[in-house]
XYZ file of C-alpha atoms in Angstrom:
253
model
C 101.880 -36.905 73.107
C 98.993 -34.677 71.830
C 99.963 -32.147 69.058
C 97.302 -29.524 68.535
C 96.841 -28.173 64.864
C 94.698 -25.067 64.327
C 93.557 -23.543 61.101
C 92.723 -19.914 60.575
C 91.623 -18.352 57.262
C 91.034 -14.675 56.472
C 88.042 -13.764 54.500
C 88.405 -10.296 52.816
C 87.656 -8.208 49.752
C 89.082 -4.854 50.438
C 92.724 -5.746 49.996
C 92.315 -8.270 47.127
C 93.713 -5.840 44.580
C 90.645 -6.555 42.270
C 87.684 -4.289 41.427
C 84.412 -4.900 43.128
C 83.028 -7.165 40.413
C 86.012 -9.592 41.102
C 84.826 -9.764 44.905
C 82.083 -12.171 44.039
C 84.472 -14.489 42.167
C 86.601 -14.525 45.218
C 83.793 -15.874 47.233
C 82.433 -18.235 44.619
C 85.825 -19.610 43.419
C 87.954 -19.660 46.742
C 86.117 -19.374 49.923
C 82.914 -21.193 48.996
C 84.886 -24.351 47.987
C 86.804 -24.054 50.973
C 83.598 -24.469 52.964
C 82.817 -27.255 50.923
C 85.823 -29.137 52.137
C 84.848 -28.390 55.799
C 81.333 -29.648 55.229
C 82.943 -32.898 53.855
C 84.874 -33.153 57.231
C 82.566 -31.942 59.813
C 84.782 -33.025 62.748
C 87.510 -30.700 61.565
C 87.225 -27.099 63.126
C 88.517 -23.652 61.846
C 88.671 -20.141 62.558
C 87.815 -17.461 60.126
C 89.208 -14.087 60.460
C 86.428 -11.316 59.483
C 86.384 -7.563 59.746
C 83.011 -5.656 60.139
C 82.918 -4.097 56.930
C 83.581 -7.464 54.877
C 80.926 -9.176 57.179
C 78.261 -6.684 56.309
C 79.128 -6.867 52.449
C 78.662 -10.572 52.719
C 75.352 -10.405 54.463
C 74.174 -7.960 51.680
C 75.583 -9.690 48.599
C 75.986 -13.356 49.599
C 73.458 -13.958 52.382
C 73.708 -17.685 51.738
C 77.435 -17.838 52.289
C 76.853 -16.049 55.523
C 74.424 -18.665 56.616
C 76.879 -21.451 55.960
C 79.320 -19.639 58.270
C 76.583 -18.923 60.919
C 75.678 -22.587 60.773
C 79.198 -23.592 61.427
C 79.347 -21.207 64.326
C 76.251 -22.632 65.805
C 77.440 -26.160 65.435
C 80.799 -25.210 67.079
C 82.798 -25.969 64.140
C 83.827 -22.418 63.254
C 84.752 -19.633 65.376
C 84.924 -16.090 64.115
C 88.178 -14.059 64.978
C 87.869 -10.227 64.959
C 89.719 -8.021 62.442
C 89.666 -4.273 62.300
C 86.490 -2.730 60.746
C 88.020 -1.466 57.463
C 91.272 -3.516 57.356
C 93.228 -0.918 59.023
C 96.958 -1.290 60.063
C 96.267 -0.957 63.714
C 99.630 -0.192 64.921
C 99.582 2.998 63.095
C 96.342 4.242 64.858
C 95.985 6.200 68.249
C 94.423 4.300 71.010
C 90.850 5.727 70.565
C 91.002 4.859 66.919
C 92.238 1.411 67.452
C 89.436 1.100 70.136
C 86.832 2.276 67.522
C 87.846 -0.289 64.848
C 87.691 -3.083 67.109
C 84.556 -2.260 68.900
C 82.671 -1.531 65.586
C 83.889 -4.668 64.133
C 83.084 -6.867 67.044
C 79.478 -5.294 67.383
C 78.945 -6.263 63.558
C 80.473 -9.771 64.083
C 78.195 -10.383 67.154
C 75.139 -9.213 65.141
C 75.764 -11.344 62.119
C 76.872 -14.386 63.863
C 75.331 -14.429 67.150
C 78.530 -14.741 69.122
C 80.929 -11.855 70.361
C 84.480 -12.755 69.113
C 87.056 -13.426 71.866
C 89.993 -13.651 69.489
C 91.427 -11.249 67.076
C 93.879 -11.021 64.187
C 95.175 -7.763 62.449
C 96.419 -7.455 58.970
C 100.228 -7.098 58.439
C 100.789 -9.028 61.876
C 101.406 -5.763 63.968
C 102.212 -6.118 67.666
C 102.300 -3.047 69.689
C 101.304 -2.593 73.433
C 98.816 0.167 72.802
C 96.610 -1.843 70.327
C 96.958 -4.888 72.521
C 95.221 -2.765 75.365
C 92.460 -1.819 73.216
C 91.897 -5.503 72.354
C 91.884 -6.326 76.279
C 89.386 -3.340 76.741
C 86.991 -4.733 74.341
C 86.949 -8.079 75.975
C 89.273 -10.087 73.499
C 90.978 -12.975 75.181
C 93.642 -13.839 72.708
C 95.326 -12.387 69.547
C 97.024 -14.289 66.561
C 100.582 -13.284 65.943
C 103.588 -14.485 63.886
C 106.330 -16.510 65.378
C 109.234 -14.440 63.974
C 107.945 -11.719 66.761
C 109.081 -14.115 69.179
C 112.527 -14.386 67.667
C 113.202 -10.651 67.388
C 111.166 -8.906 70.185
C 111.168 -11.179 73.122
C 112.898 -9.585 76.293
C 114.948 -11.436 77.432
C 115.538 -13.392 74.225
C 114.265 -16.759 73.810
C 116.833 -19.349 74.462
C 115.158 -22.607 73.354
C 114.138 -22.405 69.689
C 112.157 -24.045 68.086
C 110.591 -25.231 71.361
C 108.965 -21.937 72.407
C 107.615 -21.262 68.921
C 104.868 -23.736 69.175
C 103.549 -22.596 72.655
C 101.100 -19.803 73.495
C 102.484 -16.898 75.458
C 101.211 -13.625 77.611
C 102.221 -10.451 76.291
C 102.388 -7.338 78.243
C 100.284 -4.292 77.259
C 100.390 -0.690 78.517
C 98.769 -0.134 81.953
C 100.096 -3.539 83.244
C 97.520 -5.580 81.335
C 98.481 -8.877 79.572
C 96.847 -10.741 76.634
C 97.356 -14.339 75.639
C 98.795 -14.678 72.237
C 99.144 -17.678 69.671
C 101.703 -17.622 67.075
C 101.457 -18.665 63.427
C 103.812 -21.083 62.165
C 104.858 -18.937 59.247
C 108.714 -18.659 59.090
C 110.851 -21.511 57.924
C 113.902 -23.228 59.390
C 115.994 -19.958 59.609
C 114.704 -19.472 63.047
C 114.373 -23.175 63.980
C 111.046 -23.713 62.364
C 111.348 -26.886 60.471
C 110.745 -26.230 56.674
C 108.380 -29.260 56.163
C 105.999 -27.335 58.819
C 105.968 -23.750 56.861
C 102.647 -23.009 55.158
C 104.363 -22.787 51.601
C 105.669 -26.234 52.040
C 102.324 -27.559 53.453
C 100.627 -26.027 50.327
C 103.197 -27.710 48.124
C 102.218 -31.077 49.643
C 98.505 -30.442 49.287
C 99.109 -29.802 45.450
C 100.969 -32.837 45.056
C 104.406 -30.988 44.440
C 106.048 -32.536 47.508
C 105.682 -35.933 49.105
C 103.461 -36.538 52.104
C 106.514 -37.955 53.883
C 108.128 -34.448 53.914
C 104.986 -33.332 55.977
C 105.215 -36.215 58.214
C 108.998 -35.637 58.903
C 108.136 -32.046 59.975
C 105.497 -33.214 62.670
C 108.041 -35.629 63.878
C 110.505 -32.774 64.451
C 108.046 -30.753 66.303
C 107.044 -33.902 68.423
C 110.672 -34.280 69.673
C 110.139 -31.470 71.706
C 106.587 -31.869 72.530
C 107.460 -33.327 75.995
C 104.541 -31.811 77.716
C 101.875 -32.445 75.086
C 101.074 -28.832 74.786
C 102.563 -27.768 71.218
C 100.215 -26.073 68.824
C 100.752 -25.566 65.221
C 98.873 -22.695 63.797
C 98.486 -22.882 60.096
C 96.977 -19.366 58.694
C 96.459 -18.077 55.165
C 94.010 -16.000 53.106
C 91.120 -18.181 51.876
C 91.505 -16.533 48.556
C 94.612 -18.658 47.866
C 92.310 -21.714 47.238
C 91.677 -19.909 44.015
C 94.649 -17.524 43.325
C 97.082 -15.436 44.918
C 95.731 -11.881 45.683
C 98.986 -10.171 44.758
C 99.959 -12.024 41.437
C 96.641 -13.702 40.407
C 98.530 -16.999 40.146
C 96.614 -20.145 40.877
C 97.680 -21.897 44.245
C 95.731 -25.099 44.923
């Protein structure tokens, strides 16, 4: 049975807790080497989440890096996922402000990469039906959320974890619209997610701190419930962790 695995990497500078001079290091030491990996494995596709402000900064300061992303978009290897223009916490904004943040960023991403984003991800993983309606009104087809929201907010409550956590779902917005949503495999086994499939464990396997067999066991657990061949494991992280943790500065990989 087919098991879908997707990757999404956030590219950002404004919240890296470092002065602007360090932003160049973030690109050169983390996101650049990440693209090197994808260049060595051209059959692997990935999403990159970009806000309009960051996109313009990259275009003005690292145009060669933007061209690498643009080339991946042209070759159908990369998809650009929209983020708020200035890294706003969208659930704290009124509809008109959220609408402006989304549209401004989408316009810039389309101008830079030649394709208008159809997916969206907002920092902090906020969900609210007003922001979601602003996404729908701007032509966004799907959003990325986190799977504990399925655990805590679904009405009626989910009765078949972990089966439901690896499937897409439609969420209701205001004014009777809906938006498709995919859920990041972030939470661990406290809500039925196999620990072996959590990003922290995944990173430990990549860095040699955990055996590869543990990762295989996690996939086997998911496959037990993948009776329809429609499961999606979405692995999500900041591209900066290929160099350091943005909060602590500790080296990750």
